Amino acid sequence: MKKLLTKLFTTITCTLVIALTTLLPVTAADATFDLGKNLYSTNYIFLDADTGQVLSAKKQDEQISIASLTKMMTVLLAIENSSSLNQTVTITDEMIDGLYDEQASVAGYINGDTATLLDLCYAAAVPSAADAANALAIQIGGSFEKFYQMMNDKAAQLGMDHTVFKSAHGLDRDGQYSTVEDISKLLRYALQNPTFKEIFSTKEYTTQATAYYPFGIPLASTIWAYADTYGYNLTNLSGGKTGYTLQAGRCIAYWATVNDMTIIAVTAGASTNVEQYSNLSDAQTVLTSLASWQKKTILKSNDVVSTIEYKSFMHTANIDVKMDKDITLDLPANVECTYEVDLPKKFSAELYDQNIQATITFTADNKNIYTKTISITLPQEKNIFGRIILHLQNFIKG
């Protein structure tokens, strides 16, 4: 009997694997880690697209105007809520009314033009055309107000808790705001959609013919057209969206691949007093800094990170707590990372499985750079006599 119980206990306790459940990124404050150093932007966030690790952030949860970064949500909803992007849309006065008065960027559609949803998506994304964004809003939502509700519903779904949309194009409106952190959530989600990714990484595109453009409307990216003109080196930048209003300043949301890291960046509030395209200058600065960063594997699958003494009625055993997957972090090349596990060392079996919460804190240069919450399940007492004793103890306790 004793041998059987020992074998049973050994079977259920020989290996305990960590289940990673909640991500709690922590940003190091040291200048080595500060990708926002020397930027024009007042608000920024930089994170790993795969892991969600925040590399650097400042005023990331401050509610601000985001200008044409809004169009990322507009295009995303058009893609997700249409049966075919080849569907034809007829441009109406409602879609373009007031845009010229507000000096909005437009593709040049006029009343009576026809365009596919795909052309409108490219026009809204590539040159940041407000007329295309409005056309998408009415076609997909049925009205502006219904589409704005769709935008806000999607924002809530994505956990964009500090965002309210009141336009499809992003021109300044009272009560309309977001944060760079919320926009990073939007972009990280949207990049899972291959159509969105293709549209927002396009440098040039030509629409179908219109009344004024018999050969189609030529569209040029607001990122690469100005980068090429003014000499910004954005070689590693894969795609994104710029924005500008007087209230928002220069903004940009983009993704880039550097040294096997896929980085999502959102910057906002850049002044134009020194450089006209300060958002592109900031992108160049960040990409240059990232060249000295790399992915580092801190923990590998099956690495033992802690040992628990687990006591049951008949037996006490040491259980190795092992990782179920590799943990990789983005770090400057010359920086080493260590970790510490906050987990009690001793547990006793109970009547039911125990779900234990603990944390692994990763540290580099004496700064916490990343924290993961872990969930561990310990098996219940199996021995019948042990269970009787536990029931009696619980009864006595009341």
CSV table of C-alpha atoms in Angstrom, one decimal:
chain,number,residue,atom,x,y,z
A,1,MET,CA,0.0,0.0,0.0
A,2,LYS,CA,2.8,2.4,0.9
A,3,LYS,CA,4.6,1.7,-2.3
A,4,LEU,CA,1.4,2.3,-4.3
A,5,LEU,CA,0.8,5.7,-2.6
A,6,THR,CA,4.4,6.7,-3.1
A,7,LYS,CA,4.3,5.8,-6.8
A,8,LEU,CA,1.0,7.7,-7.2
A,9,PHE,CA,2.4,10.8,-5.5
A,10,THR,CA,5.6,10.7,-7.5
A,11,THR,CA,3.5,10.5,-10.7
A,12,ILE,CA,1.6,13.7,-10.0
A,13,THR,CA,4.5,15.7,-8.5
A,14,CYS,CA,7.5,14.7,-10.6
A,15,THR,CA,7.3,17.9,-12.7
A,16,LEU,CA,5.3,21.1,-12.4
A,17,VAL,CA,5.1,23.4,-15.4
A,18,ILE,CA,4.4,27.1,-15.1
A,19,ALA,CA,1.4,28.4,-16.9
A,20,LEU,CA,2.0,32.0,-18.0
A,21,THR,CA,-1.3,33.9,-17.7
A,22,THR,CA,-0.9,37.7,-17.3
A,23,LEU,CA,1.6,40.0,-18.8
A,24,LEU,CA,2.7,43.0,-16.7
A,25,PRO,CA,5.5,44.8,-18.6
A,26,VAL,CA,7.6,47.2,-16.6
A,27,THR,CA,9.7,49.9,-18.2
A,28,ALA,CA,13.3,50.5,-17.1
A,29,ALA,CA,14.0,54.2,-16.4
A,30,ASP,CA,17.7,54.1,-17.1
A,31,ALA,CA,18.9,56.1,-20.1
A,32,THR,CA,20.3,52.8,-21.6
A,33,PHE,CA,16.7,51.7,-22.1
A,34,ASP,CA,15.1,55.0,-22.9
A,35,LEU,CA,14.3,54.9,-26.6
A,36,GLY,CA,12.5,58.2,-26.2
A,37,LYS,CA,15.6,60.1,-25.4
A,38,ASN,CA,16.1,63.1,-27.7
A,39,LEU,CA,12.7,62.8,-29.3
A,40,TYR,CA,10.5,65.7,-30.3
A,41,SER,CA,7.4,63.7,-29.3
A,42,THR,CA,5.9,64.3,-25.9
A,43,ASN,CA,4.1,61.0,-25.7
A,44,TYR,CA,5.4,57.6,-26.9
A,45,ILE,CA,5.4,53.9,-26.4
A,46,PHE,CA,7.6,51.2,-28.0
A,47,LEU,CA,6.9,47.5,-27.5
A,48,ASP,CA,7.6,44.1,-28.9
A,49,ALA,CA,4.8,43.0,-31.2
A,50,ASP,CA,5.2,39.4,-30.4
A,51,THR,CA,5.5,39.4,-26.6
A,52,GLY,CA,4.0,42.8,-25.7
A,53,GLN,CA,7.2,43.8,-23.8
A,54,VAL,CA,7.2,47.5,-23.4
A,55,LEU,CA,10.7,48.7,-24.2
A,56,SER,CA,10.1,52.4,-23.3
A,57,ALA,CA,7.2,54.7,-22.7
A,58,LYS,CA,6.3,58.2,-21.6
A,59,LYS,CA,2.9,59.7,-20.9
A,60,GLN,CA,1.5,56.6,-22.7
A,61,ASP,CA,-1.9,56.8,-20.9
A,62,GLU,CA,-2.4,60.5,-21.3
A,63,GLN,CA,-5.6,61.4,-23.3
A,64,ILE,CA,-4.5,63.3,-26.4
A,65,SER,CA,-5.6,64.0,-29.9
A,66,ILE,CA,-4.3,61.4,-32.4
A,67,ALA,CA,-5.2,63.1,-35.7
A,68,SER,CA,-5.1,60.7,-38.7
A,69,LEU,CA,-3.9,57.7,-36.7
A,70,THR,CA,-7.7,57.4,-36.3
A,71,LYS,CA,-7.9,56.1,-39.9
A,72,MET,CA,-6.3,52.9,-38.8
A,73,MET,CA,-9.5,52.0,-37.0
A,74,THR,CA,-11.6,53.2,-40.0
A,75,VAL,CA,-9.8,51.0,-42.4
A,76,LEU,CA,-9.7,48.0,-40.0
A,77,LEU,CA,-13.5,48.2,-39.6
A,78,ALA,CA,-14.0,48.4,-43.4
A,79,ILE,CA,-11.9,45.3,-43.9
A,80,GLU,CA,-13.6,43.3,-41.1
A,81,ASN,CA,-17.1,44.3,-41.9
A,82,SER,CA,-17.3,43.9,-45.7
A,83,SER,CA,-18.0,40.7,-47.6
A,84,SER,CA,-15.8,41.9,-50.5
A,85,LEU,CA,-13.5,44.9,-50.8
A,86,ASN,CA,-14.3,44.9,-54.5
A,87,GLN,CA,-17.7,46.3,-53.7
A,88,THR,CA,-18.4,49.6,-55.5
A,89,VAL,CA,-19.2,52.8,-53.5
A,90,THR,CA,-20.8,55.9,-55.1
A,91,ILE,CA,-19.3,59.1,-53.6
A,92,THR,CA,-21.9,61.6,-52.3
A,93,ASP,CA,-21.8,65.2,-51.1
A,94,GLU,CA,-22.3,64.0,-47.6
A,95,MET,CA,-19.0,62.2,-47.7
A,96,ILE,CA,-16.9,65.2,-48.8
A,97,ASP,CA,-18.9,68.1,-47.3
A,98,GLY,CA,-16.8,70.5,-45.2
A,99,LEU,CA,-13.5,68.8,-45.7
A,100,TYR,CA,-12.0,71.5,-48.0
A,101,ASP,CA,-13.1,74.1,-45.4
A,102,GLU,CA,-11.1,72.3,-42.7
A,103,GLN,CA,-8.1,72.0,-45.1
A,104,ALA,CA,-8.3,68.2,-44.7
A,105,SER,CA,-6.0,66.0,-46.8
A,106,VAL,CA,-8.2,64.4,-49.6
A,107,ALA,CA,-7.7,62.0,-52.5
A,108,GLY,CA,-9.9,64.2,-54.8
A,109,TYR,CA,-13.1,62.3,-55.1
A,110,ILE,CA,-16.2,64.3,-56.2
A,111,ASN,CA,-19.9,63.7,-56.0
A,112,GLY,CA,-20.9,60.9,-58.4
A,113,ASP,CA,-17.4,59.2,-58.5
A,114,THR,CA,-17.4,55.5,-57.9
A,115,ALA,CA,-14.7,53.6,-56.0
A,116,THR,CA,-14.1,50.1,-54.6
A,117,LEU,CA,-13.9,49.7,-50.9
A,118,LEU,CA,-10.3,48.5,-51.5
A,119,ASP,CA,-9.4,51.8,-53.3
A,120,LEU,CA,-11.0,53.8,-50.4
A,121,CYS,CA,-9.0,51.8,-47.9
A,122,TYR,CA,-5.7,52.5,-49.7
A,123,ALA,CA,-6.7,56.2,-50.1
A,124,ALA,CA,-7.4,56.6,-46.4
A,125,ALA,CA,-4.2,54.8,-45.4
A,126,VAL,CA,-1.6,55.8,-47.9
A,127,PRO,CA,-2.0,59.6,-48.4
A,128,SER,CA,-4.4,59.9,-45.4
A,129,ALA,CA,-7.4,61.0,-47.5
A,130,ALA,CA,-10.3,62.2,-45.3
A,131,ASP,CA,-12.8,61.9,-48.2
A,132,ALA,CA,-12.0,58.2,-48.5
A,133,ALA,CA,-12.3,57.8,-44.7
A,134,ASN,CA,-15.8,59.4,-44.7
A,135,ALA,CA,-16.9,57.3,-47.7
A,136,LEU,CA,-15.9,54.1,-45.8
A,137,ALA,CA,-17.7,55.3,-42.7
A,138,ILE,CA,-21.1,55.8,-44.5
A,139,GLN,CA,-20.8,52.7,-46.6
A,140,ILE,CA,-19.9,50.4,-43.7
A,141,GLY,CA,-21.9,52.0,-40.9
A,142,GLY,CA,-24.9,53.4,-42.9
A,143,SER,CA,-24.3,56.8,-41.3
A,144,PHE,CA,-21.5,58.7,-39.5
A,145,GLU,CA,-23.0,58.2,-36.1
A,146,LYS,CA,-23.5,54.5,-36.5
A,147,PHE,CA,-19.9,54.1,-37.7
A,148,TYR,CA,-18.5,56.1,-34.8
A,149,GLN,CA,-20.4,53.7,-32.5
A,150,MET,CA,-18.8,50.8,-34.3
A,151,MET,CA,-15.4,52.4,-33.8
A,152,ASN,CA,-16.0,52.8,-30.1
A,153,ASP,CA,-17.4,49.3,-29.7
A,154,LYS,CA,-14.2,47.9,-31.3
A,155,ALA,CA,-12.1,50.1,-29.1
A,156,ALA,CA,-13.8,48.7,-26.0
A,157,GLN,CA,-13.3,45.1,-27.4
A,158,LEU,CA,-9.5,45.8,-27.7
A,159,GLY,CA,-9.2,47.2,-24.2
A,160,MET,CA,-8.7,50.8,-25.5
A,161,ASP,CA,-10.2,52.1,-22.3
A,162,HIS,CA,-9.0,55.7,-22.8
A,163,THR,CA,-10.3,56.3,-26.3
A,164,VAL,CA,-13.4,58.0,-27.8
A,165,PHE,CA,-13.9,58.3,-31.5
A,166,LYS,CA,-16.1,61.1,-33.0
A,167,SER,CA,-14.8,61.1,-36.6
A,168,ALA,CA,-13.6,58.6,-39.2
A,169,HIS,CA,-10.7,60.8,-40.3
A,170,GLY,CA,-9.3,62.1,-37.1
A,171,LEU,CA,-9.7,65.9,-37.5
A,172,ASP,CA,-9.9,67.5,-34.1
A,173,ARG,CA,-13.4,67.2,-32.4
A,174,ASP,CA,-14.5,68.0,-28.9
A,175,GLY,CA,-14.6,64.9,-26.8
A,176,GLN,CA,-12.5,62.9,-29.2
A,177,TYR,CA,-9.3,61.5,-27.7
A,178,SER,CA,-7.0,58.4,-27.3
A,179,THR,CA,-3.6,57.5,-25.9
A,180,VAL,CA,-0.4,56.2,-27.5
A,181,GLU,CA,-0.9,53.0,-25.5
A,182,ASP,CA,-4.4,52.5,-26.8
A,183,ILE,CA,-3.2,53.1,-30.4
A,184,SER,CA,-0.4,50.5,-29.8
A,185,LYS,CA,-3.1,48.0,-28.8
A,186,LEU,CA,-5.1,48.8,-32.0
A,187,LEU,CA,-2.0,48.4,-34.2
A,188,ARG,CA,-0.9,45.2,-32.5
A,189,TYR,CA,-4.3,43.7,-33.1
A,190,ALA,CA,-4.7,45.0,-36.6
A,191,LEU,CA,-1.3,43.6,-37.8
A,192,GLN,CA,-2.8,40.1,-37.4
A,193,ASN,CA,-4.9,41.0,-40.4
A,194,PRO,CA,-2.9,40.4,-43.6
A,195,THR,CA,-5.0,42.9,-45.7
A,196,PHE,CA,-4.5,45.7,-43.1
A,197,LYS,CA,-0.8,44.9,-43.0
A,198,GLU,CA,-0.5,45.0,-46.8
A,199,ILE,CA,-2.4,48.3,-47.1
A,200,PHE,CA,-0.5,50.1,-44.4
A,201,SER,CA,2.9,49.0,-45.8
A,202,THR,CA,2.2,50.3,-49.3
A,203,LYS,CA,4.4,53.1,-50.6
A,204,GLU,CA,2.5,53.9,-53.8
A,205,TYR,CA,-0.9,52.9,-55.2
A,206,THR,CA,-3.2,53.9,-58.1
A,207,THR,CA,-7.0,53.7,-57.8
A,208,GLN,CA,-9.5,53.0,-60.5
A,209,ALA,CA,-10.4,55.8,-62.9
A,210,THR,CA,-12.5,58.7,-61.7
A,211,ALA,CA,-14.1,61.7,-63.4
A,212,TYR,CA,-11.0,63.9,-62.9
A,213,TYR,CA,-8.4,61.1,-63.0
A,214,PRO,CA,-9.1,58.9,-66.1
A,215,PHE,CA,-6.0,56.9,-65.3
A,216,GLY,CA,-6.8,56.6,-61.6
A,217,ILE,CA,-5.8,58.6,-58.6
A,218,PRO,CA,-2.0,58.3,-57.8
A,219,LEU,CA,-1.5,57.8,-54.1
A,220,ALA,CA,1.8,58.2,-52.3
A,221,SER,CA,2.6,57.3,-48.7
A,222,THR,CA,2.9,60.1,-46.2
A,223,ILE,CA,5.7,58.2,-44.6
A,224,TRP,CA,8.0,57.3,-47.4
A,225,ALA,CA,7.3,60.2,-49.7
A,226,TYR,CA,8.4,62.7,-47.1
A,227,ALA,CA,11.2,60.4,-45.8
A,228,ASP,CA,12.7,60.2,-49.3
A,229,THR,CA,12.2,64.0,-50.0
A,230,TYR,CA,13.8,65.1,-46.7
A,231,GLY,CA,16.4,62.4,-46.3
A,232,TYR,CA,15.2,60.4,-43.3
A,233,ASN,CA,16.6,56.9,-43.1
A,234,LEU,CA,13.6,54.6,-42.3
A,235,THR,CA,15.1,51.4,-43.9
A,236,ASN,CA,13.8,49.1,-41.2
A,237,LEU,CA,10.3,50.6,-41.0
A,238,SER,CA,7.8,48.2,-42.4
A,239,GLY,CA,4.6,50.2,-42.5
A,240,GLY,CA,2.4,52.6,-40.5
A,241,LYS,CA,0.4,55.7,-40.5
A,242,THR,CA,1.2,59.4,-39.8
A,243,GLY,CA,-1.1,62.1,-38.5
A,244,TYR,CA,-1.1,65.9,-37.9
A,245,THR,CA,-3.4,68.5,-36.6
A,246,LEU,CA,-2.6,71.7,-34.7
A,247,GLN,CA,-3.9,70.1,-31.5
A,248,ALA,CA,-2.3,66.7,-32.0
A,249,GLY,CA,1.1,67.8,-33.4
A,250,ARG,CA,3.0,65.4,-35.5
A,251,CYS,CA,2.1,61.7,-34.8
A,252,ILE,CA,3.1,58.4,-36.2
A,253,ALA,CA,2.3,54.7,-35.5
A,254,TYR,CA,4.4,52.1,-37.2
A,255,TRP,CA,6.0,48.7,-37.0
A,256,ALA,CA,9.6,47.9,-37.8
A,257,THR,CA,11.9,44.8,-37.9
A,258,VAL,CA,15.3,45.3,-36.4
A,259,ASN,CA,17.7,42.5,-35.4
A,260,ASP,CA,14.8,39.9,-35.5
A,261,MET,CA,12.7,42.1,-33.2
A,262,THR,CA,9.3,43.3,-34.5
A,263,ILE,CA,8.7,46.6,-32.8
A,264,ILE,CA,5.5,48.6,-32.6
A,265,ALA,CA,6.0,52.3,-32.0
A,266,VAL,CA,3.5,55.1,-31.4
A,267,THR,CA,4.7,58.7,-30.9
A,268,ALA,CA,2.6,61.9,-30.7
A,269,GLY,CA,2.7,65.5,-29.8
A,270,ALA,CA,5.9,66.3,-31.8
A,271,SER,CA,6.4,70.0,-32.4
A,272,THR,CA,7.1,71.4,-35.9
A,273,ASN,CA,9.0,74.4,-34.5
A,274,VAL,CA,12.4,72.8,-35.3
A,275,GLU,CA,11.7,70.2,-37.9
A,276,GLN,CA,8.6,70.2,-40.1
A,277,TYR,CA,8.4,66.4,-40.1
A,278,SER,CA,9.5,65.8,-36.6
A,279,ASN,CA,7.5,62.5,-36.3
A,280,LEU,CA,9.7,61.0,-39.1
A,281,SER,CA,12.8,62.4,-37.4
A,282,ASP,CA,11.8,60.7,-34.2
A,283,ALA,CA,11.2,57.4,-36.1
A,284,GLN,CA,14.7,57.7,-37.5
A,285,THR,CA,16.2,58.3,-34.1
A,286,VAL,CA,14.4,55.3,-32.6
A,287,LEU,CA,15.3,53.0,-35.4
A,288,THR,CA,19.0,54.0,-35.0
A,289,SER,CA,18.9,53.3,-31.3
A,290,LEU,CA,17.3,49.9,-31.8
A,291,ALA,CA,20.2,48.8,-34.0
A,292,SER,CA,22.1,48.2,-30.7
A,293,TRP,CA,19.3,46.1,-29.3
A,294,GLN,CA,18.7,42.3,-29.8
A,295,LYS,CA,16.5,39.5,-28.7
A,296,LYS,CA,17.9,37.5,-25.8
A,297,THR,CA,16.6,34.2,-24.5
A,298,ILE,CA,16.5,34.6,-20.7
A,299,LEU,CA,14.7,31.3,-19.9
A,300,LYS,CA,14.3,28.2,-22.0
A,301,SER,CA,11.6,25.6,-22.0
A,302,ASN,CA,12.1,23.1,-19.2
A,303,ASP,CA,14.5,25.4,-17.3
A,304,VAL,CA,14.0,24.9,-13.5
A,305,VAL,CA,13.2,28.3,-12.0
A,306,SER,CA,12.2,27.2,-8.5
A,307,THR,CA,11.7,24.1,-6.3
A,308,ILE,CA,8.7,23.5,-4.0
A,309,GLU,CA,8.5,21.3,-1.0
A,310,TYR,CA,5.1,19.6,-1.3
A,311,LYS,CA,3.8,17.6,1.7
A,312,SER,CA,0.9,15.1,1.5
A,313,PHE,CA,-0.4,12.7,4.2
A,314,MET,CA,2.1,10.0,3.3
A,315,HIS,CA,4.9,11.7,1.6
A,316,THR,CA,7.0,14.8,1.2
A,317,ALA,CA,8.6,15.6,-2.2
A,318,ASN,CA,10.5,18.4,-3.9
A,319,ILE,CA,8.9,19.5,-7.1
A,320,ASP,CA,10.8,21.3,-9.8
A,321,VAL,CA,9.0,24.2,-11.2
A,322,LYS,CA,9.8,24.3,-15.0
A,323,MET,CA,9.1,26.7,-17.8
A,324,ASP,CA,6.7,25.5,-20.5
A,325,LYS,CA,8.2,27.8,-23.1
A,326,ASP,CA,11.2,30.0,-23.9
A,327,ILE,CA,11.2,33.6,-22.5
A,328,THR,CA,12.9,36.1,-24.8
A,329,LEU,CA,13.2,39.8,-24.1
A,330,ASP,CA,14.5,42.7,-26.2
A,331,LEU,CA,17.5,44.3,-24.6
A,332,PRO,CA,20.5,46.4,-25.5
A,333,ALA,CA,23.3,44.1,-26.7
A,334,ASN,CA,25.7,44.9,-23.8
A,335,VAL,CA,23.1,44.4,-21.0
A,336,GLU,CA,22.6,41.2,-19.1
A,337,CYS,CA,19.2,40.2,-17.6
A,338,THR,CA,18.5,38.2,-14.4
A,339,TYR,CA,15.2,37.0,-12.9
A,340,GLU,CA,13.7,36.3,-9.5
A,341,VAL,CA,10.8,34.1,-8.7
A,342,ASP,CA,8.4,35.2,-5.9
A,343,LEU,CA,6.9,31.9,-4.9
A,344,PRO,CA,6.5,30.2,-1.4
A,345,LYS,CA,8.8,27.3,-0.9
A,346,LYS,CA,6.5,25.0,1.1
A,347,PHE,CA,2.9,23.8,0.5
A,348,SER,CA,0.7,21.1,2.0
A,349,ALA,CA,-1.9,19.1,0.1
A,350,GLU,CA,-5.5,20.3,0.5
A,351,LEU,CA,-8.9,18.8,-0.2
A,352,TYR,CA,-9.0,20.5,-3.6
A,353,ASP,CA,-6.5,21.5,-6.2
A,354,GLN,CA,-4.6,24.7,-5.2
A,355,ASN,CA,-4.2,27.5,-7.8
A,356,ILE,CA,-1.1,29.4,-6.7
A,357,GLN,CA,-0.2,32.9,-8.1
A,358,ALA,CA,3.4,34.0,-8.3
A,359,THR,CA,5.6,36.4,-10.2
A,360,ILE,CA,8.8,36.2,-12.2
A,361,THR,CA,10.6,39.6,-12.2
A,362,PHE,CA,13.3,40.2,-14.8
A,363,THR,CA,16.0,42.7,-14.0
A,364,ALA,CA,18.6,44.4,-16.1
A,365,ASP,CA,21.1,47.1,-14.9
A,366,ASN,CA,19.4,47.0,-11.5
A,367,LYS,CA,16.0,47.9,-13.1
A,368,ASN,CA,12.9,45.8,-13.4
A,369,ILE,CA,12.2,45.6,-17.1
A,370,TYR,CA,9.6,42.8,-17.3
A,371,THR,CA,7.3,41.0,-15.0
A,372,LYS,CA,5.1,37.9,-15.6
A,373,THR,CA,2.3,36.6,-13.4
A,374,ILE,CA,2.3,32.9,-13.2
A,375,SER,CA,-0.4,30.4,-12.3
A,376,ILE,CA,0.5,27.0,-10.7
A,377,THR,CA,-1.9,24.2,-9.9
A,378,LEU,CA,-1.0,21.8,-7.1
A,379,PRO,CA,-2.9,18.5,-6.9
A,380,GLN,CA,-5.3,17.8,-4.1
A,381,GLU,CA,-4.7,15.2,-1.3
A,382,LYS,CA,-5.3,11.8,-2.8
A,383,ASN,CA,-4.9,9.6,0.4
A,384,ILE,CA,-8.3,8.7,1.9
A,385,PHE,CA,-7.0,9.0,5.5
A,386,GLY,CA,-5.4,12.4,4.7
A,387,ARG,CA,-8.7,13.6,3.3
A,388,ILE,CA,-10.6,12.5,6.4
A,389,ILE,CA,-8.1,14.4,8.6
A,390,LEU,CA,-8.4,17.5,6.4
A,391,HIS,CA,-12.2,17.3,6.6
A,392,LEU,CA,-12.0,17.1,10.4
A,393,GLN,CA,-9.6,20.0,10.6
A,394,ASN,CA,-12.0,22.2,8.5
A,395,PHE,CA,-14.9,21.1,10.7
A,396,ILE,CA,-13.1,22.1,13.8
A,397,LYS,CA,-12.2,25.5,12.3
A,398,GLY,CA,-15.8,26.1,11.6
